[in-house]
Coordinates of C-alpha atoms in Angstrom, one line a residue:
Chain K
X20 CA -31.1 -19.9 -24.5
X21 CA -33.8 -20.9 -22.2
X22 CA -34.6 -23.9 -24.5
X23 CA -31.9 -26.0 -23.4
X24 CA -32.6 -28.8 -21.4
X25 CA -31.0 -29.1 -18.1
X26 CA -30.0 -31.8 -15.7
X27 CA -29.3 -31.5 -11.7
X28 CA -28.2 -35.0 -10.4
X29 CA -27.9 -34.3 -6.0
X30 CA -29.9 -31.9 -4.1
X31 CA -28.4 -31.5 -0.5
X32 CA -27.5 -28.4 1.1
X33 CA -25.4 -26.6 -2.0
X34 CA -27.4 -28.5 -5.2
X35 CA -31.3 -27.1 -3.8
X36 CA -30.6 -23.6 -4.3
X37 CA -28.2 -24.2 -7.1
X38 CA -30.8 -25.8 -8.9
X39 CA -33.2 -23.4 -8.2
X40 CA -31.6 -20.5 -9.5
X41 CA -31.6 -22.1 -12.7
X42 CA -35.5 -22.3 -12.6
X43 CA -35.8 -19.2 -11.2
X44 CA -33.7 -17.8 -14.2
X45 CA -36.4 -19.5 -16.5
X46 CA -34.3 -23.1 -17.5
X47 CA -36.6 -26.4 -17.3
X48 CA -34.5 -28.8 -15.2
X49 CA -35.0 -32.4 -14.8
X50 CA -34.0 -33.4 -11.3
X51 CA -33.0 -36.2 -9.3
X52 CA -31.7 -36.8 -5.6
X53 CA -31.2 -40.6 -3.7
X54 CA -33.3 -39.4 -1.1
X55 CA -37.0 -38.4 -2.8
X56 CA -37.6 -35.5 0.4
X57 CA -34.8 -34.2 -0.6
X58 CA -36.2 -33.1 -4.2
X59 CA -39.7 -31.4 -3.0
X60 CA -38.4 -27.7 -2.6
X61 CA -36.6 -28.0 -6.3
X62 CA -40.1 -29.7 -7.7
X63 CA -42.1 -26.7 -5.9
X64 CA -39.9 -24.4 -7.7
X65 CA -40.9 -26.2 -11.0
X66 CA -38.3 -28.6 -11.3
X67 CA -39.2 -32.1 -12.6
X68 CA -38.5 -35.2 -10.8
X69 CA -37.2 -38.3 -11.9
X70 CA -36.6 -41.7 -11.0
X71 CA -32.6 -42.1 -11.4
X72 CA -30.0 -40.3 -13.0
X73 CA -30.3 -42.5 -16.0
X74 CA -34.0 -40.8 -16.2
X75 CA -32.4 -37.2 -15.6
X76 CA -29.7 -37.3 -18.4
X77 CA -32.6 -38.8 -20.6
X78 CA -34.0 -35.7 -20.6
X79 CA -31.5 -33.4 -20.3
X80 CA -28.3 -32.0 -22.7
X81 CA -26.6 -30.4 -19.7
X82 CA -26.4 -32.3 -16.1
X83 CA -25.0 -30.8 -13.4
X84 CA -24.0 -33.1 -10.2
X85 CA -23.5 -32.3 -7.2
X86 CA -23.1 -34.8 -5.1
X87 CA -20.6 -35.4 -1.9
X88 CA -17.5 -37.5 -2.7
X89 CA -15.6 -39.2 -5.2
X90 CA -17.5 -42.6 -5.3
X91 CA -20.6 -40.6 -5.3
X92 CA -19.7 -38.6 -8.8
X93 CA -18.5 -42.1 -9.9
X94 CA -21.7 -43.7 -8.8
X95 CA -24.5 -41.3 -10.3
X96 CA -22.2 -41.5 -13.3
X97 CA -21.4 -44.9 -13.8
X98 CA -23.2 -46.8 -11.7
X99 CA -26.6 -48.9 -12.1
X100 CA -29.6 -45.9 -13.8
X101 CA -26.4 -43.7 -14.0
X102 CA -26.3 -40.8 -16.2
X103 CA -24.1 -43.3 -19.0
X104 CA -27.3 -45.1 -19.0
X105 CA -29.5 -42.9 -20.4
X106 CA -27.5 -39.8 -21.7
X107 CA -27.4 -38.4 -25.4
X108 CA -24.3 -38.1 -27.6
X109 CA -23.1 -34.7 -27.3
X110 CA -24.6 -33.9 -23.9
X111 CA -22.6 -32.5 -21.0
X112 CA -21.9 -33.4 -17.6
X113 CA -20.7 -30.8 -15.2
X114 CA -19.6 -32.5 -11.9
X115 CA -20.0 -29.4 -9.4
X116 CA -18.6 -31.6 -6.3
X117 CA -15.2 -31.8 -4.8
X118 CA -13.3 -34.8 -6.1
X119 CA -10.2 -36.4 -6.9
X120 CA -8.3 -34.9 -9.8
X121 CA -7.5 -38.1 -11.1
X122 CA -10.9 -39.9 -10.9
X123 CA -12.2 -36.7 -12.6
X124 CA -10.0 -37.5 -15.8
X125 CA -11.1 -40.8 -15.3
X126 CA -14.5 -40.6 -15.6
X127 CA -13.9 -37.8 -18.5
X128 CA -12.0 -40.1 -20.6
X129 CA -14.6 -42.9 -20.2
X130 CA -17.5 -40.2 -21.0
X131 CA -15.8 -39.3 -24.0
X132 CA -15.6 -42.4 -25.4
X133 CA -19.5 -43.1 -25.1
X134 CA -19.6 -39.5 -27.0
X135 CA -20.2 -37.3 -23.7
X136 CA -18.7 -34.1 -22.6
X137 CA -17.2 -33.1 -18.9
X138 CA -16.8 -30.2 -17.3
X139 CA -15.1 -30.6 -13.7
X140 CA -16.2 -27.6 -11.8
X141 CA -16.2 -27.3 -8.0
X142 CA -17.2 -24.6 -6.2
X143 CA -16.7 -22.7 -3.1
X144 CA -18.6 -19.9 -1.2
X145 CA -21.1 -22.2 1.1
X146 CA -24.2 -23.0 1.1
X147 CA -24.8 -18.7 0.9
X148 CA -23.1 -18.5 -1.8
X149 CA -25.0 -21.1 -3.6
X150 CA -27.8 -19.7 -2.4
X151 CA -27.4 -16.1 -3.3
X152 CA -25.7 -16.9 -7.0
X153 CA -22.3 -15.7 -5.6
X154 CA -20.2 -19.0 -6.0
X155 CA -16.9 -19.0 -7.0
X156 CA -16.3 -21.9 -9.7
X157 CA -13.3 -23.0 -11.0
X158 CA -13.5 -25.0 -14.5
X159 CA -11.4 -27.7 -16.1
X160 CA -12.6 -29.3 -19.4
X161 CA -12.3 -27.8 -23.2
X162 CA -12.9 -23.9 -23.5
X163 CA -15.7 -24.7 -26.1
X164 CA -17.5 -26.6 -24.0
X165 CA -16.9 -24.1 -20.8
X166 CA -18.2 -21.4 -23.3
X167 CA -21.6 -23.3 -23.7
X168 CA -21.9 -23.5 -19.9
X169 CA -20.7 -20.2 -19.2
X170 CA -24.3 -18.7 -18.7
X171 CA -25.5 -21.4 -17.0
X172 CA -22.4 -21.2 -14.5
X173 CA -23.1 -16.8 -14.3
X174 CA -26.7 -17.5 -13.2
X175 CA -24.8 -20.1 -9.8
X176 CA -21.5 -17.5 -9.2
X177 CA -19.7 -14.7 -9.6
X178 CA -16.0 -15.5 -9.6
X179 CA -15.8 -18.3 -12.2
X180 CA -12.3 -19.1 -14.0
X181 CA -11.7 -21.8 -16.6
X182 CA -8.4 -23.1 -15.1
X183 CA -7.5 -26.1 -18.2
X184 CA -8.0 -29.1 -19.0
X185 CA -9.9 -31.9 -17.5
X186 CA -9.4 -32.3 -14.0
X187 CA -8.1 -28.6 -13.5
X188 CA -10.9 -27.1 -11.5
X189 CA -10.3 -30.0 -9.1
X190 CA -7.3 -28.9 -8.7
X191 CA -7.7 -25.4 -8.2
X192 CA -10.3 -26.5 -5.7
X193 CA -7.3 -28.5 -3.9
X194 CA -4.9 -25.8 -4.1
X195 CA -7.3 -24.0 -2.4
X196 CA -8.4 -25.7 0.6
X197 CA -4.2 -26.4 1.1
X198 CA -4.0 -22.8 1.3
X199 CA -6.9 -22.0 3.2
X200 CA -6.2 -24.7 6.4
X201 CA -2.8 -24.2 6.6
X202 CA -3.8 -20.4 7.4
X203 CA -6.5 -21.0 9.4
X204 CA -3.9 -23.3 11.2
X205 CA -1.2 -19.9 11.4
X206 CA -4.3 -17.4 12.2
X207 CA -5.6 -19.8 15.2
X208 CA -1.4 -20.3 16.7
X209 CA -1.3 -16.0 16.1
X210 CA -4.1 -15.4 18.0
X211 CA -3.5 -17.9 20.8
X212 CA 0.3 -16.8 21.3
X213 CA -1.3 -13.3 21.4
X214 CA -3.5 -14.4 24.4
X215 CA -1.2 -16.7 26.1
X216 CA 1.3 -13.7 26.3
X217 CA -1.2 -11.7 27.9
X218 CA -2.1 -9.3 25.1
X219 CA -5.9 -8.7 23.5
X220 CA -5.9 -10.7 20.6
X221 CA -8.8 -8.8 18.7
X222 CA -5.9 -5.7 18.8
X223 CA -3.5 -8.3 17.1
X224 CA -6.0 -9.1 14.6
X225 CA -6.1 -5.4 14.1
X226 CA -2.9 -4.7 13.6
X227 CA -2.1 -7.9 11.3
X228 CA -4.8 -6.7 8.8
X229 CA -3.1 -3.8 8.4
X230 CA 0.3 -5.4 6.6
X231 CA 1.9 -8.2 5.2
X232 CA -0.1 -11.1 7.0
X233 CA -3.4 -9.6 5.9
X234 CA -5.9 -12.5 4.3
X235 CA -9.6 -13.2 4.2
X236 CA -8.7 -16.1 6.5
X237 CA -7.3 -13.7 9.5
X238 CA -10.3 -10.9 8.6
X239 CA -13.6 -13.7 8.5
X240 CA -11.9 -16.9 10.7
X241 CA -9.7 -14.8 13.0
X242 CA -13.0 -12.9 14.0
X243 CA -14.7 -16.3 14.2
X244 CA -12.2 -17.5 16.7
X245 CA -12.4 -14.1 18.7
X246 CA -16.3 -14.6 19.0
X247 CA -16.4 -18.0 19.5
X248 CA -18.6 -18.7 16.9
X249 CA -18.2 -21.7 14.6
X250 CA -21.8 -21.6 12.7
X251 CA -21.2 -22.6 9.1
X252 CA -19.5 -21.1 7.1
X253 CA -17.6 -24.1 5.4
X254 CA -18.4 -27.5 7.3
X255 CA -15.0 -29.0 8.8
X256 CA -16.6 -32.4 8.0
X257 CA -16.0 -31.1 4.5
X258 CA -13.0 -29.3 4.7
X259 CA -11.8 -33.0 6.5
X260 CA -12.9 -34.6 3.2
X261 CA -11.5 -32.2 0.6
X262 CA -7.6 -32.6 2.7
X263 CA -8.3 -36.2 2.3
X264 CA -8.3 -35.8 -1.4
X265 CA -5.5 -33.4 -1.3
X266 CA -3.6 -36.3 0.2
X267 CA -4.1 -38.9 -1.9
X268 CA -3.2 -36.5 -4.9
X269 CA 0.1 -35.9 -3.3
X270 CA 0.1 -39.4 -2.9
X271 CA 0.0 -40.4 -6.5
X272 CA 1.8 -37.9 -7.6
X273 CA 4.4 -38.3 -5.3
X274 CA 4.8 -35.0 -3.7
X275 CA 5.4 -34.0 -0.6
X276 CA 3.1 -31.3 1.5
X277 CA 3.5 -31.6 4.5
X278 CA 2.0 -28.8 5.9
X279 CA -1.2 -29.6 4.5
X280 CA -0.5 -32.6 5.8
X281 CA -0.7 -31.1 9.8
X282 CA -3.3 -29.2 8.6
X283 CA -5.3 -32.2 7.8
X284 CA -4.4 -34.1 11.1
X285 CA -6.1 -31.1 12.8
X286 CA -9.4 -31.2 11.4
X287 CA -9.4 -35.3 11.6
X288 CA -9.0 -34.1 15.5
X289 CA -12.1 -32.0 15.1
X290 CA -14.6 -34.0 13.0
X291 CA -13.3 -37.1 15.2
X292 CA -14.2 -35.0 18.6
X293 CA -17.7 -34.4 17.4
X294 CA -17.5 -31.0 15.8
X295 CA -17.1 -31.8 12.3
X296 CA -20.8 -29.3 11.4
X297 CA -19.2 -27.0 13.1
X298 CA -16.8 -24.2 10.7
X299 CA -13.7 -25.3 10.2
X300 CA -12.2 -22.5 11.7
X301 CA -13.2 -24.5 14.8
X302 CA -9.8 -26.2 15.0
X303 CA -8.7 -23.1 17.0
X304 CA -11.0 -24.8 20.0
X305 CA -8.4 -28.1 19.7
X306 CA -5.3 -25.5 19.9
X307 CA -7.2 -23.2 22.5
X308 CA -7.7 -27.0 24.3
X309 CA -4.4 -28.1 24.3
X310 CA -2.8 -24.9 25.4
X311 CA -5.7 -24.1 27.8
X312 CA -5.8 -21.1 26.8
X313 CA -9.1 -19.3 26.0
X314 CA -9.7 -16.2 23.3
X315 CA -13.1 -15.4 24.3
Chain A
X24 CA 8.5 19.7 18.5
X25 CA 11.4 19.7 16.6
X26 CA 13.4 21.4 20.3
X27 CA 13.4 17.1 21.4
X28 CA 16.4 16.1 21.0
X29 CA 17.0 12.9 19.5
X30 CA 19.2 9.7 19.7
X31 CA 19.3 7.1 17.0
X32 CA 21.6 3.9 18.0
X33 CA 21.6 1.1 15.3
X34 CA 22.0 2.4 11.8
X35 CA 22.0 -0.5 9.6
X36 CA 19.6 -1.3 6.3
X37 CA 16.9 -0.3 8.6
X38 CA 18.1 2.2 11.1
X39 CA 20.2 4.7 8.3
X40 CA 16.9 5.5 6.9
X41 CA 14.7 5.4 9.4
X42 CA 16.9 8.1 11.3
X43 CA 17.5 10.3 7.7
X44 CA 13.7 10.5 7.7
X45 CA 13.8 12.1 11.0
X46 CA 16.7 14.6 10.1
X47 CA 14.4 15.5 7.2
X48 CA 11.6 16.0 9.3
X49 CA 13.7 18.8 10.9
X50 CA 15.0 17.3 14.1
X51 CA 18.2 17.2 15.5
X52 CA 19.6 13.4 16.2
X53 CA 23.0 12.3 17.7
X54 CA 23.7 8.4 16.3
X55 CA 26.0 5.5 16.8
X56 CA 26.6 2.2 15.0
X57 CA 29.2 0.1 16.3
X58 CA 30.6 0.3 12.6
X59 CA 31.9 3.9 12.2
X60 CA 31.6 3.8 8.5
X61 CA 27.8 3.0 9.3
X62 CA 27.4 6.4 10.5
X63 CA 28.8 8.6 7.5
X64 CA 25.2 8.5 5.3
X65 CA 23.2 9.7 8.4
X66 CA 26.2 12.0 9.4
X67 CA 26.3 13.8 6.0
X68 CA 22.2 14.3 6.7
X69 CA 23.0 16.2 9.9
X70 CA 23.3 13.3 12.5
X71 CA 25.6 14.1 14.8
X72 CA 27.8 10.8 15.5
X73 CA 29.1 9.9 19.1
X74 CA 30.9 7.1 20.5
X75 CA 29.0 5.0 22.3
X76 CA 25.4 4.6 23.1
X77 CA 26.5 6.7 26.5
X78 CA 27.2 9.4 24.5
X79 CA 24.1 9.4 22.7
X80 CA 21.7 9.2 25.6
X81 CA 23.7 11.9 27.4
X82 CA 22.6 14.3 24.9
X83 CA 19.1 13.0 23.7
X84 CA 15.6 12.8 25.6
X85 CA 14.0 10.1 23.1
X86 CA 16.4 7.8 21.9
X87 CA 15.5 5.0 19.3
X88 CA 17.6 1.6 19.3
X89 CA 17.6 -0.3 16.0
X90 CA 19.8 -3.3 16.2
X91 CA 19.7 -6.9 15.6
X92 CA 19.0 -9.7 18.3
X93 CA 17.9 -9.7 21.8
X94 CA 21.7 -9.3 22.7
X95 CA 22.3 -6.5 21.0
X96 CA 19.6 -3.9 22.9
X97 CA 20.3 -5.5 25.9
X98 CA 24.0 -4.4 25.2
X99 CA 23.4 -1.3 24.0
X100 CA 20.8 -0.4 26.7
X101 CA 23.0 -2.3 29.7
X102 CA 25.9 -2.9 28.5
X103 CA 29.6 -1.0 29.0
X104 CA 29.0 2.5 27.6
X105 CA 25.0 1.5 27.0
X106 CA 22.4 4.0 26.9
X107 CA 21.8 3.3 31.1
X108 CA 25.3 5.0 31.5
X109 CA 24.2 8.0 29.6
X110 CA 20.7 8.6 29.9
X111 CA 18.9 11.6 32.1
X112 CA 15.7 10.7 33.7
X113 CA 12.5 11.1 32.4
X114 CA 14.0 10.2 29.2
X115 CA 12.7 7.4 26.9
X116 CA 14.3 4.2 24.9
X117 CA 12.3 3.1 22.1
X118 CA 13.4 0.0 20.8
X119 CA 12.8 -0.6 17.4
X120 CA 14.2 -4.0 16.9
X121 CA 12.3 -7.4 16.5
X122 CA 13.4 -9.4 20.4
X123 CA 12.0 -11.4 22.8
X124 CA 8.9 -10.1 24.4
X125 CA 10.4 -11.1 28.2
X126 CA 13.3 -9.6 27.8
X127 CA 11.8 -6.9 26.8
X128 CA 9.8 -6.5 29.6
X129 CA 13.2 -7.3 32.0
X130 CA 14.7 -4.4 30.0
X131 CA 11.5 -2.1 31.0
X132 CA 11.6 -3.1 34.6
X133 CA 14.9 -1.8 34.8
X134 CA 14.9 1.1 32.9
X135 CA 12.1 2.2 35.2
X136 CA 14.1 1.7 37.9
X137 CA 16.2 4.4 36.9
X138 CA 13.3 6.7 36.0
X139 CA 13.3 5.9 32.8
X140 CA 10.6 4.9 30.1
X141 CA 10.3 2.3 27.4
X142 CA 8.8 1.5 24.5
X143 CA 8.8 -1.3 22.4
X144 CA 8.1 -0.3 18.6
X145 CA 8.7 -3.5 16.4
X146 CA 8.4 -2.5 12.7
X147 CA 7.5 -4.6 9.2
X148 CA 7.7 -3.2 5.7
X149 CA 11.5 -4.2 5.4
X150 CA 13.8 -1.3 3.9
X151 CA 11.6 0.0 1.4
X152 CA 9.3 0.8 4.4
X153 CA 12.2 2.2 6.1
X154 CA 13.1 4.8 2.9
X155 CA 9.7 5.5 2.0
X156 CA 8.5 6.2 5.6
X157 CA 5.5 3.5 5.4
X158 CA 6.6 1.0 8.2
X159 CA 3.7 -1.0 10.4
X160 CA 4.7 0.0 13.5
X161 CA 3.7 -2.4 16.9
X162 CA 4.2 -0.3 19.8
X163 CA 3.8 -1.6 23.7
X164 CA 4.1 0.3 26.5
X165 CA 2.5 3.0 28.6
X166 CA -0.1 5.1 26.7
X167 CA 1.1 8.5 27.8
X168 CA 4.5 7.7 26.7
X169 CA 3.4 6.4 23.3
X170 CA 1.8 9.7 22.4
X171 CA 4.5 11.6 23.3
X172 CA 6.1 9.3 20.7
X173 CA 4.0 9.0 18.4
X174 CA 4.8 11.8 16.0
X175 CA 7.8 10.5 15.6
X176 CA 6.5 7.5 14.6
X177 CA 4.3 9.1 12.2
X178 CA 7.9 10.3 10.1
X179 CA 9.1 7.0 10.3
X180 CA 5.5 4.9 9.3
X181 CA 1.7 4.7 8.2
X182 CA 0.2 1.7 9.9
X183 CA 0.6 2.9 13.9
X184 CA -1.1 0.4 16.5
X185 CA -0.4 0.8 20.2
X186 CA -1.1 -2.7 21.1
X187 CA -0.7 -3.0 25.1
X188 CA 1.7 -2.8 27.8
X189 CA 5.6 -3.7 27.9
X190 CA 6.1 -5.9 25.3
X191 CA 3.1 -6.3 23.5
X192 CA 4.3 -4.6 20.6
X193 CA 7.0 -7.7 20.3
X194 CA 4.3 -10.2 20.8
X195 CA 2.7 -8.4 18.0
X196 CA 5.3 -9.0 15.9
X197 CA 5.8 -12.3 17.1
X198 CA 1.9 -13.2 15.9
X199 CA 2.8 -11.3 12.6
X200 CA 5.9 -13.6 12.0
X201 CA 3.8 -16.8 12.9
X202 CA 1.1 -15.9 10.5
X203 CA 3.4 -14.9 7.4
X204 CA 6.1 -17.7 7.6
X205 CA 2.7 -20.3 7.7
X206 CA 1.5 -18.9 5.2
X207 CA 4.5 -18.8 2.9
X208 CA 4.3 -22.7 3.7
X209 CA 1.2 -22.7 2.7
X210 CA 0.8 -20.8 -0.7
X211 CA 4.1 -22.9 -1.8
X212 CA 2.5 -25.7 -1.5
X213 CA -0.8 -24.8 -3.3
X214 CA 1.6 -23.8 -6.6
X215 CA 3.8 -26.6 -6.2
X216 CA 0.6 -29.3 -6.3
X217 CA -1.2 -27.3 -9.2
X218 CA 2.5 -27.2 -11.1
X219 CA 3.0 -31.0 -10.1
X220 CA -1.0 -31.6 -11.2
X221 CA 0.2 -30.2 -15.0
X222 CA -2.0 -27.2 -14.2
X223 CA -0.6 -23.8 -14.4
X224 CA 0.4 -22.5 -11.2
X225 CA -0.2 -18.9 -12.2
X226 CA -3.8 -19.7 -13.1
X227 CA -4.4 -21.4 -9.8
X228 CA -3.0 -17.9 -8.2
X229 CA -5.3 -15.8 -10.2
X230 CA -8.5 -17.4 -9.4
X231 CA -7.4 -18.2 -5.4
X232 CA -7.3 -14.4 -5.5
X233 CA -10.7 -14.4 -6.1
X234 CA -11.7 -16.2 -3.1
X235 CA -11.3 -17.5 0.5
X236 CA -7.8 -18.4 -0.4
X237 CA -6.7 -14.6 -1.0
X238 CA -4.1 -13.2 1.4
X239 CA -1.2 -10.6 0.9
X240 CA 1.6 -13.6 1.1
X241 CA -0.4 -15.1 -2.4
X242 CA -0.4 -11.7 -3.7
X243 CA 3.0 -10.9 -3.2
X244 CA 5.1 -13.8 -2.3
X245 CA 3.2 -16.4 -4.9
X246 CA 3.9 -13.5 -7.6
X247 CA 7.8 -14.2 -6.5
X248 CA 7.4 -17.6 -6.4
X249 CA 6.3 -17.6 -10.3
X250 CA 8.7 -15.6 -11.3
X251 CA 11.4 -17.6 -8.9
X252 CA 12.3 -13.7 -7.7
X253 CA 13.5 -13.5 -4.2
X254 CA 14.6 -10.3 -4.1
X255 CA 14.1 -9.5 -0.6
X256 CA 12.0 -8.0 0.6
X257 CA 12.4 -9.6 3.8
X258 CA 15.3 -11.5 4.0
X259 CA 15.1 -15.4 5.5
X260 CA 18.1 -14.8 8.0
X261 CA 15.8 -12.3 9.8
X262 CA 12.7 -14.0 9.8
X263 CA 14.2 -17.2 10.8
X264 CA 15.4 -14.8 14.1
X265 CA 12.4 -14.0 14.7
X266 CA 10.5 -17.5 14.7
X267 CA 13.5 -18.4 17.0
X268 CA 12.1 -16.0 19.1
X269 CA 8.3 -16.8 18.6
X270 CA 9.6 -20.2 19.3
X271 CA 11.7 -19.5 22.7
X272 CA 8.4 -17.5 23.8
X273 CA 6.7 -20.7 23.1
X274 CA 8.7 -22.3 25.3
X275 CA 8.7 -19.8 28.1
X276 CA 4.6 -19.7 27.8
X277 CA 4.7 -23.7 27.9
X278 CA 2.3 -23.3 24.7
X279 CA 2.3 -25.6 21.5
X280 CA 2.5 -24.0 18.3
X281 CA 3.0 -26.9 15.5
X282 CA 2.8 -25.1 12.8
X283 CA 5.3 -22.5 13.3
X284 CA 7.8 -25.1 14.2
X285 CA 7.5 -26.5 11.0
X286 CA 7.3 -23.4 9.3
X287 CA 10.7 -22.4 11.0
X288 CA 12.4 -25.5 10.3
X289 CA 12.0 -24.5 6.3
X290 CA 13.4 -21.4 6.9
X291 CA 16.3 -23.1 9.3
X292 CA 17.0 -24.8 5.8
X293 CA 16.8 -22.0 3.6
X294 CA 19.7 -20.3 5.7
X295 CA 21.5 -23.4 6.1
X296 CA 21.7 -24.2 2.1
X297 CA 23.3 -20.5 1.9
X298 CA 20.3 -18.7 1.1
X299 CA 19.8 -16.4 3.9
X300 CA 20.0 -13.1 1.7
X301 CA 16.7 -13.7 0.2
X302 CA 13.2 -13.4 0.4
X303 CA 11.6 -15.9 3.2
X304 CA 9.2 -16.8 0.5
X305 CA 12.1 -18.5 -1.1
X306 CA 11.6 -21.5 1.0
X307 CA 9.6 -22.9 -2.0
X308 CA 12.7 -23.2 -3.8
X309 CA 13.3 -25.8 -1.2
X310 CA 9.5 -27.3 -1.5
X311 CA 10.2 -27.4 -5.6
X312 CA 13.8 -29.2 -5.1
X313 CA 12.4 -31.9 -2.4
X314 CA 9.7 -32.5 -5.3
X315 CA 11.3 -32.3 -8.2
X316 CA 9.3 -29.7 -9.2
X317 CA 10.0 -26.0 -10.6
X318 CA 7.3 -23.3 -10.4
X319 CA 8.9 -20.8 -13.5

């Protein structure tokens, strides 16, 4: 297995350690990031680095990218020394950013006319969970070519789920950050009508976990906001960017969702106040602000 | 322990089985219902029926109030014929309804004036709690009187927090309301853009479970959502009371809470299309029909 020939395109804060558990778990990986400092701890753990992406998918069958944004994916891709430039027929991209939906089917149509396989498959869990193998990764693409990746993908998570089709795991990934702001949104107004009423909080949060309005969100943020303490976690700078794309989907699709929709207005507030590397759970500070009310 | 004499006024979905649990726990309880015919199921269990709240609290030294609204225990407790007329000192009310936290603590004030004690005891778990003896029960009040209590509370639930002072048990509720309504909102709209994306909706569920995402309302209420089964549960006529209430307390407290506002105005809707008797989680029948889009 350890034959194959891997790819990793982006090496910030999620791809490093990403990239290193595949070396560690004996994989040679071919390795490129836009900013050469950035690829020194992956090429001390034996990764080898290239000039361009075009250089990467060269060498390798499977390339993973991990990059920031749309236009990124789109640029390592397609752009000038992109992987179209110098991939293989038959090789496989797996895009492990968060993206848009439809630019992933996009780009997974025009790969598949130049003979190229896609996987879409975001991830969440932090940079820890990258670190320590334990992401979650939700998968969109053809379930032959999720089985090929599937041990590649058990040695970066735990949770991982082929959702469907192209453009699926993006999806999933969007579903999820709706669900996750609007409740850190509903944990943050809980907690702060707890305190403006005069009554501990931390015994609210107590109680609440105990029934029907129990979630990870209330046990993990809801302490956050009781402590005060906003260390990362999941950076609201990209939880901001992942309800942009949430919004543009229900844009083209026409939908409405408009309680994402607040959501997302809250942590535009937060990233645009300065605290966007701060956890997103930090949007409690803008409702703690505005009420001037404080929960620790 | 089974010498206390007990009253039980309010004997509705809730109350009826709530005060049968404490007949079967041996006790002796005198009831009223402003509906005689309410009283005949807790009557052929031993209650012992009287006419007015009075009447209750003339024979009973703990008596539990189980009505509707704010209006309703302030009229059985104040009222003609209310529980004030009847009761002996030293005795206590323990009002199980979901009200306002002020006038909760207004109704405190004064049955202390008359040497009497309060407790407010706020319950979730709907009727099946109620039958089965599993509520979550939110008590405020004075810790001395809550243990005296509390055994009783122990027939009647499983999940027994004394919160705080005079009221705090409401506000707990409150808090509890504002967190589940949100995040109704919120898992509705994470199925409706998955089912809207052409991804399966059930699919997205499954692997949100695995993750930051997970929370009892995805568990339970997305479950209902995919099966479009809105069996209640808890109906949306009473939790649209009770963000009415989170929503007046807002107002008294002069604090901003955006996102229950909108929550409630989605349950205002449900109610007002005629939909009342079911589940709150039904509001994403009226997410689906604004979208064009149908979950099962």
């Amino acid at each position: 297995m350890s034959d194959i020939k891997l790819g990793f395109v982006g090496l910030g804060i999620m791809g490093r350690p990403m990239a290193i558990n595949l070396l560690k778990a004996g994989y040679r990986v071919w390795i490129h990031a836009r900013r050469a400092e950035s690829m020194t701890a992956v090429a001390d753990a034996g990764g080898t680095p290239c000039d361009s992406p075009a250089a990467v998918a060269a060498q390798a069958e499977i390339i993973f990218t991990m990059v920031s944004d749309t236009g990124d994916v789109e640029h390592v891709i397609t752009g000038d020394n992109g992987i179209l430039e110098g991939a293989h027929p038959n090789s496989i991209v797996v895009d492990m950013s968060t993206i848009s939906p439809s630019a992933t089917r996009a780009l997974a149509a025009r790969l598949a006319a130049r003979d190229l396989h896609m996987l879409d498959a975001p991830v969440s869990g932090g940079d820890k969970g990258a670190r320590d193998g334990t992401l979650s990764i939700m998968v969109g693409g053809k379930a032959d070519i999720f089985e090929r990746v599937r041990p590649l993908f058990e040695i970066m998570g735990k949770n991982i789920v082929h959702i469907g089709d192209h453009g699926a795991g993006q999806v999933t990934k969007a579903c999820n950050q709706v669900a996750i702001a609007q409740t850190i949104v509903a944990v943050g107004e809980a907690l702060l009508l707890a305190k403006a009423s005069g009554v501990d909080p931390a015994r609210v949060r107590q109680a609440l976990l105990g029934g029907f309005a129990n979630s990870r969100v209330l046990e993990v943020h809801g302490q956050r906001m009781l402590d005060g303490d906003y260390e990362p976690g999941f950076k609201a700078n990209l939880h901001k960017k992942d309800m942009r794309i949430v919004l543009e989907t229900a844009n083209e699709l026409g939908i409405a969702l408009p309680g994402a929709a607040v959501a997302t207005q809250w942590l535009n507030a937060l990233v645009g106040t300065g605290n966007g590397e701060l956890d997103s759970a930090a949007l409690s500070l803008l409702q703690q602000q505005m009420c001037d009310v404080k929960l620790h």
